[in-house]
Structure formats: structure tokens, C-alpha cells
Amino acid sequence: MPRLVIDIDLGRSGTLSGDDIRLLELIDQKGSITAGGRAHGLRFRQTWERLNTMNHAFNAKLVEAHAGGADGGGSELTSLGREVVRRYRAIEAGAAQTSAADLAAFQALISRRS
Amino acid sequence: MPRLVIDIDLGRSGTLSGDDIRLLELIDQKGSITAGGRAHGLRFRQTWERLNTMNHAFNAKLVEAHAGGADGGGSELTSLGREVVRRYRAIEAGAAQTSAADLAAFQALISRRS
């Protein structure tokens, strides 16, 4: 079944992708930036590059390290981080609902001819 | 103002992007594959590669050349091509509507902090 892939163009602040959101969710689940990034298939440096880009876009941190050193005490989403995830998922859910009939039609257009 | 960028993941048939849809619309407006591609900033070969990928995804032509040779007599969208464009734009319009409040919130989250 065809599905929507949604990016949010933030203008000069760059683009927020579903992959970015998934990374935030995995960091939240694992309670660790390193483990979340690894679960997402990213190396340590790639994970931090993505986070830095997102922090810069929103001009505030989306993830916060606890006491215990850089990721030593674990990490969690800030309230901003939670809001960004929640709003992205809400956008996605709303779009999935309004697009359902058209996506089903795309499915028919593909399979009817293959 | 943040805006959605929507791709449609067609599974094994690939991905349909807003850029693809814009190319189809420009070909329709110009009445020519070459001119539509050029208006989209694509070279002749790039235009055909995109069209071939789309034709393959739907397993039928989205654009039809008129008599007069390859693009000599001009080109226009097939009924399938028109349906693909129409449904993509409908998905986009529906998603823009359901996401409006969340996109406005993203706007505030960005500008409040910059």
C-alpha cells in the first residue's frame, strides 16, 4: 500500500524529516543519545550532527544529557523535543487520514497495470 | 511559514515526489516534454529519465507524444497522467489543511527562539 513520506520545510532553519523524528523517539526509548543513534543505524558522529542540526533549527536543545558526563548519565528529550515529535506525528496522522482514499487509488493504478 | 513536502512511497514502484508532479504540470502547460523539462530546469535526458521512471512505476504512460515524431507534434498528459497529478495535489491540499495548526506552532517554536 502506498504511504506518505512527509518532510517539514522550515525555511532557513532547514528540513525536519521522519528520520529525524524517529531518531528522537529512539533516543527517548533508549534513554541515551548513543544507543538511540545506534538503533537508528547511525554512528556516534552522525547522530550528533543530526542533533546539532535540529537544535540549531529550533535554536534550543531537543535532547538533554543528564548529570554524569556526556551521555554518561543518560539523555532524554526536552519538553521542546517532545513537542516537536508530538506535532510531527499529529501532522502525519492527519495526512494519513485525509489521503487514505487517494492512496488506495494509487495502489489500484499501480497493481491494475502490473 | 513551515510547509509540508510530501513524497508518495509506492513500494517496489519507487517514490513519487512533488518535483515529479511539477514536471508533469509543466509538460502539460507547455504542451511539450522538452519545453516542460526545460522550464523545470532539467536537461532533455534528465526529463526522459524521470518520465521513464514514472511510466515504469505506473506501468503505463503518463505523457503521450502527438503525431509529428518524438515531441515534434507536441505532447500532453494521458488520462492516467492527469489522475496522478490530481490525486497528488488533493493529498497535498488535504494535508495542508489538517496540519495548519501544527505548522503554525512550528513557526512559533522557530521564531520565538531566534
mmCIF file of C-alpha atoms in Angstrom:
data_model
loop_
_atom_site.group_PDB
_atom_site.id
_atom_site.type_symbol
_atom_site.label_atom_id
_atom_site.label_comp_id
_atom_site.label_asym_id
_atom_site.label_seq_id
_atom_site.Cartn_x
_atom_site.Cartn_y
_atom_site.Cartn_z
ATOM 1 C CA MET A 1 0.000 0.000 0.000
ATOM 2 C CA PRO A 2 1.423 3.421 -0.931
ATOM 3 C CA ARG A 3 2.236 5.655 2.013
ATOM 4 C CA LEU A 4 3.120 9.303 2.563
ATOM 5 C CA VAL A 5 6.655 10.369 3.427
ATOM 6 C CA ILE A 6 6.469 13.805 4.992
ATOM 7 C CA ASP A 7 9.266 16.331 5.444
ATOM 8 C CA ILE A 8 8.681 19.707 7.040
ATOM 9 C CA ASP A 9 10.427 22.533 5.248
ATOM 10 C CA LEU A 10 11.366 25.006 7.994
ATOM 11 C CA GLY A 11 12.667 27.622 5.569
ATOM 12 C CA ARG A 12 16.063 28.991 6.579
ATOM 13 C CA SER A 13 16.041 26.559 9.511
ATOM 14 C CA GLY A 14 16.322 23.593 7.165
ATOM 15 C CA THR A 15 14.176 20.486 6.892
ATOM 16 C CA LEU A 16 12.743 18.161 9.519
ATOM 17 C CA SER A 17 12.325 14.595 8.259
ATOM 18 C CA GLY A 18 10.583 11.486 9.533
ATOM 19 C CA ASP A 19 14.053 10.029 10.054
ATOM 20 C CA ASP A 20 14.894 12.896 12.413
ATOM 21 C CA ILE A 21 11.725 12.248 14.393
ATOM 22 C CA ARG A 22 12.463 8.524 14.570
ATOM 23 C CA LEU A 23 15.927 9.310 15.921
ATOM 24 C CA LEU A 24 14.408 11.454 18.682
ATOM 25 C CA GLU A 25 11.956 8.686 19.571
ATOM 26 C CA LEU A 26 14.711 6.074 19.742
ATOM 27 C CA ILE A 27 16.870 8.300 21.956
ATOM 28 C CA ASP A 28 13.851 8.710 24.220
ATOM 29 C CA GLN A 29 13.179 4.950 24.288
ATOM 30 C CA LYS A 30 16.796 4.025 24.941
ATOM 31 C CA GLY A 31 17.417 6.896 27.361
ATOM 32 C CA SER A 32 20.699 7.508 25.577
ATOM 33 C CA ILE A 33 21.848 9.510 22.582
ATOM 34 C CA THR A 34 24.455 6.930 21.608
ATOM 35 C CA ALA A 35 22.128 3.929 21.939
ATOM 36 C CA GLY A 36 19.295 5.739 20.157
ATOM 37 C CA GLY A 37 21.554 6.665 17.271
ATOM 38 C CA ARG A 38 22.894 3.124 17.078
ATOM 39 C CA ALA A 39 19.351 1.710 16.993
ATOM 40 C CA HIS A 40 18.758 4.088 14.081
ATOM 41 C CA GLY A 41 21.847 2.771 12.269
ATOM 42 C CA LEU A 42 23.885 5.923 12.843
ATOM 43 C CA ARG A 43 27.453 6.269 14.047
ATOM 44 C CA PHE A 44 28.152 8.460 17.089
ATOM 45 C CA ARG A 45 29.284 11.407 14.968
ATOM 46 C CA GLN A 46 26.365 11.163 12.559
ATOM 47 C CA THR A 47 23.936 11.131 15.475
ATOM 48 C CA TRP A 48 25.431 14.305 16.932
ATOM 49 C CA GLU A 49 25.484 16.011 13.559
ATOM 50 C CA ARG A 50 21.756 15.336 13.145
ATOM 51 C CA LEU A 51 21.022 16.533 16.681
ATOM 52 C CA ASN A 52 23.125 19.667 16.258
ATOM 53 C CA THR A 53 21.316 20.498 13.040
ATOM 54 C CA MET A 54 17.941 20.059 14.761
ATOM 55 C CA ASN A 55 18.983 22.027 17.862
ATOM 56 C CA HIS A 56 20.165 24.802 15.573
ATOM 57 C CA ALA A 57 16.903 24.771 13.584
ATOM 58 C CA PHE A 58 14.874 25.259 16.751
ATOM 59 C CA ASN A 59 17.541 27.351 18.448
ATOM 60 C CA ALA A 60 17.187 25.274 21.624
ATOM 61 C CA LYS A 61 18.024 21.722 22.636
ATOM 62 C CA LEU A 62 15.669 18.893 21.750
ATOM 63 C CA VAL A 63 17.645 16.388 23.851
ATOM 64 C CA GLU A 64 19.230 16.904 27.245
ATOM 65 C CA ALA A 65 22.061 14.907 28.795
ATOM 66 C CA HIS A 66 21.669 14.084 32.487
ATOM 67 C CA ALA A 67 24.372 14.616 35.074
ATOM 68 C CA GLY A 68 27.145 12.068 34.803
ATOM 69 C CA GLY A 69 29.005 13.475 31.828
ATOM 70 C CA ALA A 70 28.305 13.429 28.106
ATOM 71 C CA ASP A 71 25.672 10.705 27.894
ATOM 72 C CA GLY A 72 27.191 9.006 30.951
ATOM 73 C CA GLY A 73 24.042 9.587 32.973
ATOM 74 C CA GLY A 74 21.745 9.026 30.008
ATOM 75 C CA SER A 75 19.724 11.501 27.987
ATOM 76 C CA GLU A 76 16.108 12.441 27.486
ATOM 77 C CA LEU A 77 14.013 14.669 25.277
ATOM 78 C CA THR A 78 13.387 18.206 26.474
ATOM 79 C CA SER A 79 9.801 19.468 26.507
ATOM 80 C CA LEU A 80 10.612 21.129 23.170
ATOM 81 C CA GLY A 81 11.845 17.777 21.840
ATOM 82 C CA ARG A 82 8.620 16.105 22.951
ATOM 83 C CA GLU A 83 6.514 18.826 21.355
ATOM 84 C CA VAL A 84 8.363 18.523 18.032
ATOM 85 C CA VAL A 85 7.836 14.740 17.971
ATOM 86 C CA ARG A 86 4.185 15.022 19.006
ATOM 87 C CA ARG A 87 3.358 17.665 16.396
ATOM 88 C CA TYR A 88 5.157 15.823 13.600
ATOM 89 C CA ARG A 89 3.275 12.598 14.405
ATOM 90 C CA ALA A 90 -0.006 14.529 14.572
ATOM 91 C CA ILE A 91 0.658 16.025 11.130
ATOM 92 C CA GLU A 92 1.442 12.557 9.802
ATOM 93 C CA ALA A 93 -1.705 11.017 11.311
ATOM 94 C CA GLY A 94 -3.927 13.792 9.946
ATOM 95 C CA ALA A 95 -2.421 13.477 6.481
ATOM 96 C CA ALA A 96 -2.739 9.680 6.520
ATOM 97 C CA GLN A 97 -6.441 10.091 7.249
ATOM 98 C CA THR A 98 -7.241 12.689 4.576
ATOM 99 C CA SER A 99 -5.134 10.871 1.941
ATOM 100 C CA ALA A 100 -6.470 7.343 2.505
ATOM 101 C CA ALA A 101 -8.823 7.252 -0.485
ATOM 102 C CA ASP A 102 -6.250 8.743 -2.870
ATOM 103 C CA LEU A 103 -3.535 6.363 -1.673
ATOM 104 C CA ALA A 104 -5.864 3.428 -2.231
ATOM 105 C CA ALA A 105 -6.461 4.751 -5.762
ATOM 106 C CA PHE A 106 -2.685 4.928 -6.350
ATOM 107 C CA GLN A 107 -2.462 1.322 -5.213
ATOM 108 C CA ALA A 108 -5.072 0.348 -7.811
ATOM 109 C CA LEU A 109 -3.303 2.368 -10.533
ATOM 110 C CA ILE A 110 -0.073 0.502 -9.861
ATOM 111 C CA SER A 111 -1.356 -3.061 -9.427
ATOM 112 C CA ARG A 112 -4.002 -2.896 -12.131
ATOM 113 C CA ARG A 113 -1.225 -2.456 -14.658
ATOM 114 C CA SER A 114 1.413 -4.804 -13.278
ATOM 115 C CA MET B 1 5.951 29.664 7.383
ATOM 116 C CA PRO B 2 6.876 25.962 7.543
ATOM 117 C CA ARG B 3 5.333 23.824 4.827
ATOM 118 C CA LEU B 4 4.934 20.128 4.125
ATOM 119 C CA VAL B 5 6.994 18.387 1.460
ATOM 120 C CA ILE B 6 5.203 15.179 0.527
ATOM 121 C CA ASP B 7 6.599 12.154 -1.278
ATOM 122 C CA ILE B 8 4.499 9.100 -2.004
ATOM 123 C CA ASP B 9 6.292 5.845 -1.359
ATOM 124 C CA LEU B 10 4.919 3.425 -3.964
ATOM 125 C CA GLY B 11 6.785 0.427 -2.572
ATOM 126 C CA ARG B 12 8.569 -1.553 -5.265
ATOM 127 C CA SER B 13 7.380 1.016 -7.800
ATOM 128 C CA GLY B 14 9.601 3.696 -6.260
ATOM 129 C CA THR B 15 8.735 7.154 -4.998
ATOM 130 C CA LEU B 16 6.597 9.911 -6.479
ATOM 131 C CA SER B 17 7.750 13.386 -5.460
ATOM 132 C CA GLY B 18 6.311 16.869 -5.695
ATOM 133 C CA ASP B 19 9.071 17.588 -8.226
ATOM 134 C CA ASP B 20 7.744 14.786 -10.440
ATOM 135 C CA ILE B 21 4.245 16.236 -10.261
ATOM 136 C CA ARG B 22 5.528 19.712 -11.090
ATOM 137 C CA LEU B 23 7.311 18.299 -14.142
ATOM 138 C CA LEU B 24 4.055 16.725 -15.370
ATOM 139 C CA GLU B 25 2.206 20.011 -14.850
ATOM 140 C CA LEU B 26 4.840 21.971 -16.777
ATOM 141 C CA ILE B 27 4.785 19.488 -19.667
ATOM 142 C CA ASP B 28 1.007 19.909 -19.737
ATOM 143 C CA GLN B 29 1.249 23.713 -19.676
ATOM 144 C CA LYS B 30 3.925 23.885 -22.366
ATOM 145 C CA GLY B 31 2.401 21.123 -24.482
ATOM 146 C CA SER B 32 5.886 19.693 -24.895
ATOM 147 C CA ILE B 33 8.094 17.291 -22.955
ATOM 148 C CA THR B 34 11.258 19.188 -23.865
ATOM 149 C CA ALA B 35 9.872 22.609 -23.010
ATOM 150 C CA GLY B 36 8.284 21.348 -19.777
ATOM 151 C CA GLY B 37 11.530 19.763 -18.666
ATOM 152 C CA ARG B 38 13.468 22.901 -19.537
ATOM 153 C CA ALA B 39 11.013 25.033 -17.524
ATOM 154 C CA HIS B 40 11.715 22.650 -14.630
ATOM 155 C CA GLY B 41 15.487 23.144 -15.034
ATOM 156 C CA LEU B 42 16.091 19.666 -16.460
ATOM 157 C CA ARG B 43 18.116 18.648 -19.482
ATOM 158 C CA PHE B 44 16.456 16.576 -22.199
ATOM 159 C CA ARG B 45 17.929 13.308 -20.926
ATOM 160 C CA GLN B 46 17.073 14.010 -17.293
ATOM 161 C CA THR B 47 13.484 14.767 -18.275
ATOM 162 C CA TRP B 48 13.141 11.460 -20.104
ATOM 163 C CA GLU B 49 14.759 9.546 -17.268
ATOM 164 C CA ARG B 50 12.199 10.976 -14.829
ATOM 165 C CA LEU B 51 9.326 10.223 -17.194
ATOM 166 C CA ASN B 52 10.542 6.684 -17.844
ATOM 167 C CA THR B 53 10.799 6.042 -14.120
ATOM 168 C CA MET B 54 7.247 7.316 -13.610
ATOM 169 C CA ASN B 55 5.862 5.390 -16.609
ATOM 170 C CA HIS B 56 7.511 2.277 -15.237
ATOM 171 C CA ALA B 57 6.090 2.866 -11.731
ATOM 172 C CA PHE B 58 2.552 3.040 -13.097
ATOM 173 C CA ASN B 59 3.247 0.553 -15.880
ATOM 174 C CA ALA B 60 1.605 2.858 -18.414
ATOM 175 C CA LYS B 61 2.416 6.218 -19.972
ATOM 176 C CA LEU B 62 1.680 9.420 -18.078
ATOM 177 C CA VAL B 63 2.567 11.583 -21.095
ATOM 178 C CA GLU B 64 1.756 10.975 -24.735
ATOM 179 C CA ALA B 65 3.507 12.407 -27.785
ATOM 180 C CA HIS B 66 1.272 13.558 -30.629
ATOM 181 C CA ALA B 67 1.792 12.633 -34.253
ATOM 182 C CA GLY B 68 4.696 14.508 -35.810
ATOM 183 C CA GLY B 69 7.565 12.498 -34.336
ATOM 184 C CA ALA B 70 9.116 12.423 -30.902
ATOM 185 C CA ASP B 71 7.781 15.641 -29.407
ATOM 186 C CA GLY B 72 7.619 17.166 -32.891
ATOM 187 C CA GLY B 73 3.852 17.492 -32.677
ATOM 188 C CA GLY B 74 3.856 18.286 -29.013
ATOM 189 C CA SER B 75 2.878 16.174 -26.031
ATOM 190 C CA GLU B 76 0.121 16.015 -23.447
ATOM 191 C CA LEU B 77 -0.748 14.144 -20.298
ATOM 192 C CA THR B 78 -2.685 10.910 -20.644
ATOM 193 C CA SER B 79 -5.807 10.439 -18.519
ATOM 194 C CA LEU B 80 -3.603 8.427 -16.154
ATOM 195 C CA GLY B 81 -1.140 11.336 -16.013
ATOM 196 C CA ARG B 82 -3.966 13.735 -15.166
ATOM 197 C CA GLU B 83 -5.283 11.432 -12.473
ATOM 198 C CA VAL B 84 -1.848 11.092 -10.856
ATOM 199 C CA VAL B 85 -1.407 14.877 -10.768
ATOM 200 C CA ARG B 86 -4.937 15.468 -9.483
ATOM 201 C CA ARG B 87 -4.666 12.885 -6.696
ATOM 202 C CA TYR B 88 -1.234 14.105 -5.580
ATOM 203 C CA ARG B 89 -2.483 17.707 -5.369
ATOM 204 C CA ALA B 90 -5.585 16.529 -3.485
ATOM 205 C CA ILE B 91 -3.396 14.701 -0.956
ATOM 206 C CA GLU B 92 -1.266 17.820 -0.582
ATOM 207 C CA ALA B 93 -4.283 20.092 -0.091
ATOM 208 C CA GLY B 94 -5.845 17.772 2.493
ATOM 209 C CA ALA B 95 -2.586 17.522 4.427
ATOM 210 C CA ALA B 96 -2.053 21.293 4.314
ATOM 211 C CA GLN B 97 -5.469 21.742 5.887
ATOM 212 C CA THR B 98 -5.127 19.198 8.708
ATOM 213 C CA SER B 99 -1.562 20.341 9.505
ATOM 214 C CA ALA B 100 -2.179 24.093 9.563
ATOM 215 C CA ALA B 101 -2.283 24.479 13.360
ATOM 216 C CA ASP B 102 0.793 22.310 13.919
ATOM 217 C CA LEU B 103 2.747 24.128 11.198
ATOM 218 C CA ALA B 104 1.872 27.459 12.811
ATOM 219 C CA ALA B 105 3.153 26.048 16.109
ATOM 220 C CA PHE B 106 6.428 25.026 14.427
ATOM 221 C CA GLN B 107 6.718 28.554 13.114
ATOM 222 C CA ALA B 108 6.394 29.887 16.672
ATOM 223 C CA LEU B 109 8.923 27.356 18.004
ATOM 224 C CA ILE B 110 11.463 28.526 15.457
ATOM 225 C CA SER B 111 10.981 32.289 15.557
ATOM 226 C CA ARG B 112 10.384 32.555 19.306
ATOM 227 C CA ARG B 113 13.932 31.389 19.810
ATOM 228 C CA SER B 114 15.750 33.231 17.034
#
